[in-house]
Tab-separated table of C-alpha atoms and ligand atoms in Angstrom:
chain	number	residue	atom	x	y	z
A	14	UNK	CA	-143.900	-14.371	284.030
A	15	UNK	CA	-145.079	-17.815	282.931
A	16	UNK	CA	-144.130	-19.539	279.729
A	17	UNK	CA	-145.582	-22.705	278.262
A	18	UNK	CA	-146.430	-24.020	274.835
A	19	UNK	CA	-149.366	-26.119	273.745
A	20	UNK	CA	-148.180	-29.171	271.804
A	21	UNK	CA	-151.669	-30.439	270.988
A	22	UNK	CA	-155.124	-30.510	272.583
A	23	UNK	CA	-153.889	-32.720	275.401
A	24	UNK	CA	-150.222	-31.904	275.912
A	25	UNK	CA	-148.549	-28.720	277.133
A	26	UNK	CA	-144.790	-28.239	277.357
A	27	UNK	CA	-143.658	-26.532	280.573
A	28	UNK	CA	-139.907	-26.787	280.087
A	29	UNK	CA	-137.302	-24.245	281.118
A	30	UNK	CA	-133.898	-23.285	279.731
A	31	UNK	CA	-130.707	-23.238	281.783
A	32	UNK	CA	-127.867	-21.135	280.376
A	33	UNK	CA	-126.257	-20.444	283.732
A	34	UNK	CA	-125.041	-23.952	284.492
A	35	UNK	CA	-121.420	-24.304	283.362
A	36	UNK	CA	-121.286	-28.087	283.330
A	37	UNK	CA	-124.078	-30.641	283.085
A	38	UNK	CA	-123.708	-33.183	285.904
A	39	UNK	CA	-120.762	-30.954	286.906
A	40	UNK	CA	-118.790	-32.686	284.159
A	41	UNK	CA	-119.849	-31.780	280.633
A	42	UNK	CA	-119.484	-28.210	279.326
A	43	UNK	CA	-122.739	-26.870	277.908
A	44	UNK	CA	-121.779	-23.713	276.019
A	45	UNK	CA	-125.255	-23.536	274.499
A	46	UNK	CA	-127.082	-24.314	277.749
A	47	UNK	CA	-129.609	-27.078	278.255
A	48	UNK	CA	-133.372	-27.374	278.558
A	49	UNK	CA	-135.190	-29.283	281.260
A	50	UNK	CA	-138.468	-30.375	279.723
A	51	UNK	CA	-141.605	-31.149	281.627
A	52	UNK	CA	-145.047	-31.755	280.176
A	53	UNK	CA	-148.625	-31.510	281.330
A	54	UNK	CA	-151.017	-34.079	279.892
A	55	UNK	CA	-154.593	-32.891	280.146
A	56	UNK	CA	-157.532	-35.276	279.973
A	57	UNK	CA	-160.338	-35.831	282.449
A	58	UNK	CA	-157.412	-35.991	284.833
A	59	UNK	CA	-154.274	-33.863	284.760
A	60	UNK	CA	-150.844	-35.460	284.701
A	61	UNK	CA	-147.481	-33.774	285.096
A	62	UNK	CA	-144.593	-35.588	283.402
A	63	UNK	CA	-141.492	-34.915	285.548
A	64	UNK	CA	-140.279	-31.621	286.998
A	65	UNK	CA	-137.069	-29.592	286.517
A	66	UNK	CA	-133.762	-28.707	288.157
A	67	UNK	CA	-133.921	-26.890	291.513
A	68	UNK	CA	-132.424	-23.707	290.022
A	69	UNK	CA	-135.552	-23.194	287.903
A	70	UNK	CA	-138.269	-24.389	290.271
A	71	UNK	CA	-139.944	-21.008	290.652
A	72	UNK	CA	-140.280	-20.382	286.941
A	73	UNK	CA	-141.423	-23.947	286.407
A	74	UNK	CA	-144.036	-23.633	289.106
A	75	UNK	CA	-145.460	-20.476	287.528
A	76	UNK	CA	-145.626	-22.320	284.200
A	77	UNK	CA	-147.431	-25.221	285.825
A	78	UNK	CA	-149.971	-23.100	287.681
A	79	UNK	CA	-150.756	-21.118	284.546
A	80	UNK	CA	-151.047	-24.209	282.365
A	81	UNK	CA	-153.418	-25.844	284.851
A	82	UNK	CA	-155.576	-22.754	284.605
A	83	UNK	CA	-157.322	-23.361	287.920
A	84	UNK	CA	-157.559	-27.144	287.629
A	85	UNK	CA	-156.161	-29.455	290.272
A	86	UNK	CA	-153.169	-31.691	289.526
A	87	UNK	CA	-154.059	-35.382	289.771
A	88	UNK	CA	-150.773	-37.185	288.977
A	89	UNK	CA	-147.056	-36.533	288.762
A	90	UNK	CA	-145.216	-39.204	286.759
A	91	UNK	CA	-141.552	-39.653	287.700
A	92	UNK	CA	-139.753	-41.075	284.685
A	93	UNK	CA	-136.274	-40.489	286.068
A	94	UNK	CA	-134.973	-39.604	289.501
A	95	UNK	CA	-131.821	-37.722	288.485
A	96	UNK	CA	-132.241	-34.361	290.231
A	97	UNK	CA	-132.296	-32.289	287.019
A	98	UNK	CA	-135.840	-33.693	286.670
A	99	UNK	CA	-136.893	-34.599	290.193
A	100	UNK	CA	-135.850	-31.594	292.286
A	101	UNK	CA	-139.295	-29.975	292.298
A	102	UNK	CA	-141.295	-33.066	293.288
A	103	UNK	CA	-141.841	-31.988	296.900
A	104	UNK	CA	-142.833	-28.476	295.873
A	105	UNK	CA	-145.462	-29.876	293.512
A	106	UNK	CA	-146.823	-32.416	295.998
A	107	UNK	CA	-147.097	-29.797	298.726
A	108	UNK	CA	-148.888	-27.369	296.422
A	109	UNK	CA	-151.288	-30.036	295.127
A	110	UNK	CA	-152.264	-32.223	298.096
A	111	UNK	CA	-154.510	-34.478	295.981
A	112	UNK	CA	-151.735	-35.281	293.531
A	113	UNK	CA	-150.542	-38.906	293.401
A	114	UNK	CA	-146.923	-39.669	292.583
A	115	UNK	CA	-146.584	-42.286	289.837
A	116	UNK	CA	-143.365	-44.285	289.730
A	117	UNK	CA	-141.842	-47.681	290.233
A	118	UNK	CA	-140.269	-49.263	293.301
A	119	UNK	CA	-136.832	-48.026	292.309
A	120	UNK	CA	-137.964	-44.460	291.628
A	121	UNK	CA	-139.439	-44.235	295.093
A	122	UNK	CA	-136.343	-45.806	296.627
A	123	UNK	CA	-134.217	-43.106	294.971
A	124	UNK	CA	-136.688	-40.379	295.924
A	125	UNK	CA	-136.262	-41.312	299.576
A	126	UNK	CA	-132.470	-41.641	299.227
A	127	UNK	CA	-132.041	-38.234	297.633
A	128	UNK	CA	-134.597	-36.104	299.409
A	129	UNK	CA	-135.729	-38.046	302.517
A	130	UNK	CA	-139.348	-37.215	301.738
A	131	UNK	CA	-142.196	-39.048	303.362
A	132	UNK	CA	-144.859	-39.158	300.667
A	133	UNK	CA	-145.565	-42.888	300.885
A	134	UNK	CA	-149.315	-42.370	301.148
A	135	UNK	CA	-149.188	-40.567	297.781
A	136	UNK	CA	-147.347	-43.296	295.863
A	137	UNK	CA	-148.968	-45.039	292.907
A	138	UNK	CA	-146.506	-47.839	292.221
A	139	UNK	CA	-146.560	-49.147	288.651
A	140	UNK	CA	-145.050	-52.201	287.004
A	141	UNK	CA	-143.687	-52.535	283.472
A	142	UNK	CA	-146.595	-52.389	281.030
A	143	UNK	CA	-149.158	-51.004	283.498
A	144	UNK	CA	-151.613	-48.469	282.139
A	145	UNK	CA	-153.408	-45.453	283.553
A	146	UNK	CA	-156.552	-44.177	281.858
A	147	UNK	CA	-156.865	-40.437	282.435
A	148	UNK	CA	-159.833	-39.877	280.107
A	149	UNK	CA	-158.620	-38.594	276.751
A	150	UNK	CA	-155.355	-40.503	276.977
A	151	UNK	CA	-154.304	-43.927	278.208
A	152	UNK	CA	-150.782	-43.856	279.552
A	153	UNK	CA	-148.664	-46.992	279.366
A	154	UNK	CA	-145.513	-47.225	281.463
A	155	UNK	CA	-142.613	-48.918	279.704
A	156	UNK	CA	-139.613	-49.631	281.895
A	157	UNK	CA	-136.297	-48.588	280.369
A	158	UNK	CA	-133.776	-49.751	282.962
A	159	UNK	CA	-130.270	-48.299	282.617
A	160	UNK	CA	-131.256	-45.733	280.021
A	161	UNK	CA	-129.315	-44.478	281.863
A	162	UNK	CA	-130.368	-45.134	285.489
A	163	UNK	CA	-132.092	-48.289	286.787
A	164	UNK	CA	-135.456	-46.684	287.584
A	165	UNK	CA	-136.021	-45.010	284.201
A	166	UNK	CA	-139.374	-45.586	282.547
A	167	UNK	CA	-140.885	-44.224	279.365
A	168	UNK	CA	-144.557	-43.349	279.070
A	169	UNK	CA	-146.355	-44.147	275.833
A	170	UNK	CA	-149.853	-42.823	275.171
A	171	UNK	CA	-152.542	-44.564	273.139
A	172	UNK	CA	-152.110	-41.750	270.591
A	173	UNK	CA	-148.471	-42.665	269.932
A	174	UNK	CA	-146.834	-39.954	272.020
A	175	UNK	CA	-143.674	-41.243	273.674
A	176	UNK	CA	-142.326	-39.469	276.746
A	177	UNK	CA	-138.791	-40.810	276.424
A	178	UNK	CA	-137.095	-39.573	279.606
A	179	UNK	CA	-133.414	-38.759	278.869
A	180	UNK	CA	-133.395	-40.782	275.634
A	181	UNK	CA	-133.492	-38.745	272.404
A	182	UNK	CA	-132.397	-35.680	274.329
A	183	UNK	CA	-129.566	-33.303	273.591
A	184	UNK	CA	-127.447	-30.584	275.125
A	185	UNK	CA	-128.432	-27.061	274.095
A	186	UNK	CA	-131.175	-24.749	275.301
A	187	UNK	CA	-134.356	-24.367	273.272
A	188	UNK	CA	-133.971	-21.362	270.991
A	189	UNK	CA	-137.580	-20.442	270.370
A	190	UNK	CA	-138.518	-23.520	268.372
A	191	UNK	CA	-139.612	-26.524	270.401
A	192	UNK	CA	-139.889	-28.940	267.442
A	193	UNK	CA	-136.964	-30.534	265.649
A	194	UNK	CA	-138.656	-30.029	262.267
A	195	UNK	CA	-138.524	-26.276	262.836
A	196	UNK	CA	-134.783	-26.287	263.370
A	197	UNK	CA	-131.949	-27.599	261.308
A	198	UNK	CA	-130.791	-30.990	262.578
A	199	UNK	CA	-127.383	-30.103	261.187
A	200	UNK	CA	-123.937	-31.298	262.194
A	201	UNK	CA	-123.895	-28.995	265.237
A	202	UNK	CA	-127.241	-30.366	266.454
A	203	UNK	CA	-126.186	-33.963	265.821
A	204	UNK	CA	-122.756	-33.527	267.381
A	205	UNK	CA	-124.326	-32.133	270.565
A	206	UNK	CA	-126.985	-34.878	270.575
A	207	UNK	CA	-124.195	-37.438	270.098
A	208	UNK	CA	-122.037	-35.863	272.829
A	209	UNK	CA	-125.013	-36.066	275.182
A	210	UNK	CA	-125.764	-39.656	274.167
A	211	UNK	CA	-122.220	-41.093	274.272
A	212	UNK	CA	-121.192	-39.437	277.514
A	213	UNK	CA	-124.414	-39.703	279.506
A	214	UNK	CA	-126.281	-42.726	278.132
A	215	UNK	CA	-123.935	-44.482	275.686
A	216	UNK	CA	-122.437	-47.130	277.927
A	217	UNK	CA	-125.877	-48.704	278.157
A	218	UNK	CA	-126.397	-49.061	274.418
A	219	UNK	CA	-127.707	-52.604	274.713
A	220	UNK	CA	-130.404	-51.435	277.133
A	221	UNK	CA	-131.335	-48.666	274.692
A	222	UNK	CA	-131.771	-51.238	271.923
A	223	UNK	CA	-133.834	-53.579	274.068
A	224	UNK	CA	-136.269	-50.841	275.069
A	225	UNK	CA	-136.545	-49.624	271.460
A	226	UNK	CA	-137.336	-53.201	270.443
A	227	UNK	CA	-140.042	-53.363	273.115
A	228	UNK	CA	-141.789	-50.371	271.539
A	229	UNK	CA	-143.814	-50.408	268.357
A	230	UNK	CA	-141.728	-47.733	266.636
A	231	UNK	CA	-144.137	-47.511	263.693
A	232	UNK	CA	-146.899	-46.438	266.033
A	233	UNK	CA	-144.900	-43.607	267.581
A	234	UNK	CA	-145.753	-40.249	266.088
A	235	UNK	CA	-144.172	-37.969	268.633
A	236	UNK	CA	-141.126	-38.221	270.917
A	237	UNK	CA	-141.050	-35.875	273.896
A	238	UNK	CA	-137.662	-36.072	275.643
A	239	UNK	CA	-136.567	-34.439	278.887
A	240	UNK	CA	-133.901	-32.343	277.128
A	241	UNK	CA	-134.020	-30.634	273.750
A	242	UNK	CA	-136.677	-30.382	271.056
A	243	UNK	CA	-139.760	-32.529	270.534
A	244	UNK	CA	-139.746	-34.777	267.457
A	245	UNK	CA	-143.163	-34.798	265.809
A	246	UNK	CA	-142.599	-35.769	262.171
A	247	UNK	CA	-141.941	-39.288	260.938
A	248	UNK	CA	-138.865	-38.003	259.105
A	249	UNK	CA	-137.271	-36.601	262.255
A	250	UNK	CA	-138.377	-39.522	264.433
A	251	UNK	CA	-136.974	-42.071	261.987
A	252	UNK	CA	-133.755	-40.088	261.534
A	253	UNK	CA	-133.141	-39.882	265.271
A	254	UNK	CA	-134.173	-43.487	265.948
A	255	UNK	CA	-131.772	-44.611	263.175
A	256	UNK	CA	-128.950	-42.657	264.806
A	257	UNK	CA	-129.791	-44.203	268.171
A	258	UNK	CA	-129.820	-47.699	266.689
A	259	UNK	CA	-126.355	-47.128	265.171
A	260	UNK	CA	-124.929	-45.478	268.275
A	261	UNK	CA	-126.447	-48.030	270.641
A	262	UNK	CA	-125.095	-50.933	268.569
A	263	UNK	CA	-121.599	-49.414	268.963
A	264	UNK	CA	-121.323	-49.181	265.206
A	265	UNK	CA	-119.296	-46.345	263.692
A	266	UNK	CA	-121.462	-43.687	262.121
A	267	UNK	CA	-118.584	-42.539	259.910
A	268	UNK	CA	-115.615	-44.220	258.295
A	269	UNK	CA	-112.862	-41.895	259.398
A	270	UNK	CA	-110.098	-41.178	261.869
A	271	UNK	CA	-110.006	-39.280	265.143
A	272	UNK	CA	-106.470	-38.294	266.104
A	273	UNK	CA	-105.957	-37.295	269.708
A	274	UNK	CA	-102.535	-36.048	270.660
A	275	UNK	CA	-100.692	-34.832	273.747
A	276	UNK	CA	-97.814	-32.503	273.053
A	277	UNK	CA	-95.758	-30.354	275.431
A	278	UNK	CA	-93.569	-28.555	272.897
A	279	UNK	CA	-95.342	-29.135	269.601
A	280	UNK	CA	-93.321	-32.103	268.293
A	281	UNK	CA	-96.125	-34.621	268.761
A	282	UNK	CA	-98.663	-32.112	267.478
A	283	UNK	CA	-96.613	-31.889	264.268
A	284	UNK	CA	-96.670	-35.693	264.037
A	285	UNK	CA	-100.484	-35.620	264.400
A	286	UNK	CA	-100.750	-33.078	261.600
A	287	UNK	CA	-98.331	-35.086	259.465
A	288	UNK	CA	-100.245	-38.353	259.691
A	289	UNK	CA	-103.507	-36.463	259.114
A	290	UNK	CA	-101.998	-35.105	255.897
A	291	UNK	CA	-100.886	-38.574	254.816
A	292	UNK	CA	-104.373	-39.929	255.591
A	293	UNK	CA	-105.893	-37.212	253.434
A	294	UNK	CA	-103.493	-38.148	250.629
A	295	UNK	CA	-104.725	-41.734	250.984
A	296	UNK	CA	-108.281	-40.509	250.380
A	297	UNK	CA	-109.594	-40.586	253.959
A	298	UNK	CA	-112.436	-38.081	254.108
A	299	UNK	CA	-113.336	-37.753	257.772
A	300	UNK	CA	-110.377	-36.699	259.894
A	301	UNK	CA	-110.537	-34.882	263.214
A	302	UNK	CA	-107.586	-33.817	265.364
A	303	UNK	CA	-107.850	-33.010	269.069
A	304	UNK	CA	-105.330	-31.760	271.601
A	305	UNK	CA	-106.147	-33.771	274.711
A	306	UNK	CA	-105.020	-30.879	276.924
A	307	UNK	CA	-107.241	-28.383	275.162
A	308	UNK	CA	-110.523	-30.066	274.237
A	309	UNK	CA	-112.880	-31.342	276.919
A	310	UNK	CA	-112.908	-35.139	276.938
A	311	UNK	CA	-116.664	-35.282	276.272
A	312	UNK	CA	-116.139	-33.917	272.729
A	313	UNK	CA	-113.289	-36.331	271.962
A	314	UNK	CA	-115.176	-39.315	273.397
A	315	UNK	CA	-118.239	-38.558	271.322
A	316	UNK	CA	-116.282	-38.217	268.080
A	317	UNK	CA	-114.237	-41.341	268.865
A	318	UNK	CA	-117.498	-43.292	269.107
A	319	UNK	CA	-118.826	-41.776	265.886
A	320	UNK	CA	-115.732	-42.656	263.814
A	321	UNK	CA	-114.292	-46.025	262.869
A	322	UNK	CA	-110.622	-45.380	263.725
A	323	UNK	CA	-108.675	-43.743	266.523
A	324	UNK	CA	-105.032	-42.700	266.666
A	325	UNK	CA	-103.614	-41.613	269.991
A	326	UNK	CA	-100.198	-40.541	271.213
A	327	UNK	CA	-99.465	-41.898	274.679
A	328	UNK	CA	-96.452	-39.735	275.517
A	329	UNK	CA	-94.585	-39.967	278.825
A	330	UNK	CA	-94.790	-37.628	281.756
A	331	UNK	CA	-92.844	-38.338	284.948
A	332	UNK	CA	-92.184	-41.732	283.299
A	333	UNK	CA	-95.938	-42.458	283.422
A	334	UNK	CA	-98.668	-41.785	280.862
A	335	UNK	CA	-99.361	-38.070	280.235
A	336	UNK	CA	-102.131	-37.391	282.794
A	337	UNK	CA	-104.735	-35.926	280.411
A	338	UNK	CA	-104.266	-38.826	277.986
A	339	UNK	CA	-104.491	-41.294	280.860
A	340	UNK	CA	-107.773	-39.721	281.997
A	341	UNK	CA	-109.202	-39.596	278.479
A	342	UNK	CA	-108.480	-43.243	277.706
A	343	UNK	CA	-109.971	-44.412	281.007
A	344	UNK	CA	-113.081	-42.308	280.445
A	345	UNK	CA	-113.391	-43.522	276.861
A	346	UNK	CA	-113.241	-47.155	277.959
A	347	UNK	CA	-115.782	-46.329	280.675
A	348	UNK	CA	-118.301	-45.221	278.041
A	349	UNK	CA	-118.317	-48.702	276.526
A	350	UNK	CA	-116.070	-47.807	273.576
A	351	UNK	CA	-115.659	-50.933	271.434
A	352	UNK	CA	-115.670	-52.415	267.913
A	353	UNK	CA	-113.208	-49.804	266.647
A	354	UNK	CA	-109.701	-49.806	265.198
A	355	UNK	CA	-106.822	-47.949	266.777
A	356	UNK	CA	-103.238	-47.036	266.063
A	357	UNK	CA	-100.509	-45.706	268.317
A	358	UNK	CA	-97.753	-43.158	267.865
A	359	UNK	CA	-95.468	-42.640	270.861
A	360	UNK	CA	-92.954	-39.949	271.583
A	361	UNK	CA	-90.406	-40.332	274.383
A	362	UNK	CA	-87.109	-38.609	275.107
A	363	UNK	CA	-85.583	-40.510	278.014
A	364	UNK	CA	-87.711	-43.431	279.027
A	365	UNK	CA	-91.054	-44.217	280.554
A	366	UNK	CA	-93.810	-46.778	280.335
A	367	UNK	CA	-96.633	-44.686	278.879
A	368	UNK	CA	-97.367	-46.959	275.919
A	369	UNK	CA	-97.673	-50.014	278.155
A	370	UNK	CA	-100.047	-48.168	280.499
A	371	UNK	CA	-102.163	-46.942	277.580
A	372	UNK	CA	-102.372	-50.406	276.025
A	373	UNK	CA	-103.428	-51.860	279.380
A	374	UNK	CA	-106.201	-49.284	279.709
A	375	UNK	CA	-107.652	-49.804	276.252
A	376	UNK	CA	-107.263	-53.602	276.357
A	377	UNK	CA	-110.626	-53.619	278.162
A	378	UNK	CA	-112.278	-52.212	275.020
A	379	UNK	CA	-111.179	-55.135	272.807
A	380	UNK	CA	-110.158	-52.984	269.843
A	381	UNK	CA	-108.306	-54.016	266.702
A	382	UNK	CA	-104.860	-52.504	266.381
A	383	UNK	CA	-103.896	-51.276	262.922
A	384	UNK	CA	-100.167	-51.198	262.177
A	385	UNK	CA	-97.216	-51.264	264.512
A	386	UNK	CA	-96.653	-48.466	267.013
A	387	UNK	CA	-94.586	-45.683	265.464
A	388	UNK	CA	-92.065	-44.662	268.126
A	389	UNK	CA	-90.656	-41.157	267.839
A	390	UNK	CA	-87.770	-39.992	269.997
A	391	UNK	CA	-88.243	-36.301	270.856
A	392	UNK	CA	-88.988	-35.129	267.318
A	393	UNK	CA	-89.774	-36.942	264.089
A	394	UNK	CA	-87.011	-37.749	261.595
A	395	UNK	CA	-87.257	-38.393	257.855
A	396	UNK	CA	-87.269	-42.078	258.677
A	397	UNK	CA	-90.201	-41.568	261.064
A	398	UNK	CA	-92.029	-39.697	258.324
A	399	UNK	CA	-91.818	-42.791	256.127
A	400	UNK	CA	-93.206	-44.903	258.976
A	401	UNK	CA	-96.080	-42.456	259.424
A	402	UNK	CA	-96.789	-42.607	255.701
A	403	UNK	CA	-96.865	-46.412	255.843
A	404	UNK	CA	-99.145	-46.341	258.884
A	405	UNK	CA	-101.494	-43.892	257.128
A	406	UNK	CA	-101.776	-46.348	254.231
A	407	UNK	CA	-102.572	-49.256	256.564
A	408	UNK	CA	-105.225	-47.171	258.311
A	409	UNK	CA	-106.733	-46.037	255.012
A	410	UNK	CA	-106.808	-49.667	253.843
A	411	UNK	CA	-108.598	-50.656	257.069
A	412	UNK	CA	-111.414	-48.237	256.208
A	413	UNK	CA	-112.210	-49.868	252.872
B	21	LIG	FE1	-131.475	-35.490	282.405
B	21	LIG	FE2	-130.292	-38.438	283.592
B	21	LIG	O1	-130.933	-36.698	283.741
């Protein structure tokens, strides 16, 4: 059974949903699945914009054949060589022997590295800013290096349709509606879009900004990403571009505090709850608490980027830093985390160097420390409670 949706007279969406994959890139949980989008642009010539993951090649191919409705395929544009979009390239080229493969030098280098294909005689190598007139649409290729791989390129049509590769995508399968204006871009949508952005693309925020600056954003009236819904109204486009500008500039989206704790017997968890309570009493509105052993790092990393302040508890384990906290902090730094404020609460019973290790890890992020470390020994005392209260006030003051 084929399934495709007409976006307008010249564009057809051929995407598929994947709800069977447990983790995107074998790292990030996707409880609501993910979509792999692909599009057919139909003019005098036919152009396929990317393919899909290998697990869905058969369904995708049926969609493509049906959408072509007996026409030949003239071009396949490769905007990104990560295999969730490139796996079906050979299948398409073999089925459509007249089809040219449009990409840049790097895309073809990666194609050969990944799949060892020999399609050199089918390559149409483009440079940044090159155009391709397909009769009915002129496609302009805009290089977007490191958003989030080096070969990535966007395609902008003369009608203002932007095929944005992984940018402006989100986790989550399509649930019937393919347009963002038909669904609620609520906190759940935004938190999944943010989790996708900060974990997959976020480190390269400066590259995101430079490519957005290269584009005439006013002239864009549709954004067609490789994951998630299409944005076709100015309201949704502007809202998402604004979010991207904030996220990519490493600016906090919310004044608030993310507290991430590690706790073996509940004593440090109680400390996390206690300082959260004191923060609330100080008028802090946005507070989130995560158990580093319980919540996948991708959720914590995303929320840490979205908020202005972070509190973490680098407790000891085997005299070193608690392994899950160690991993989280390294991963957080690896996503380009910066321009934030942090505070530390330690808990140790008989020694260890966990705080020193944690401070060394996050030193790379160049953060501003708020308050002195509050050091608990085994479980908090009344005196510690006063220190937590004082720290909560300093943190609240830092938000103003
Ligand atoms: Fe959706 Fe970077 O692949």
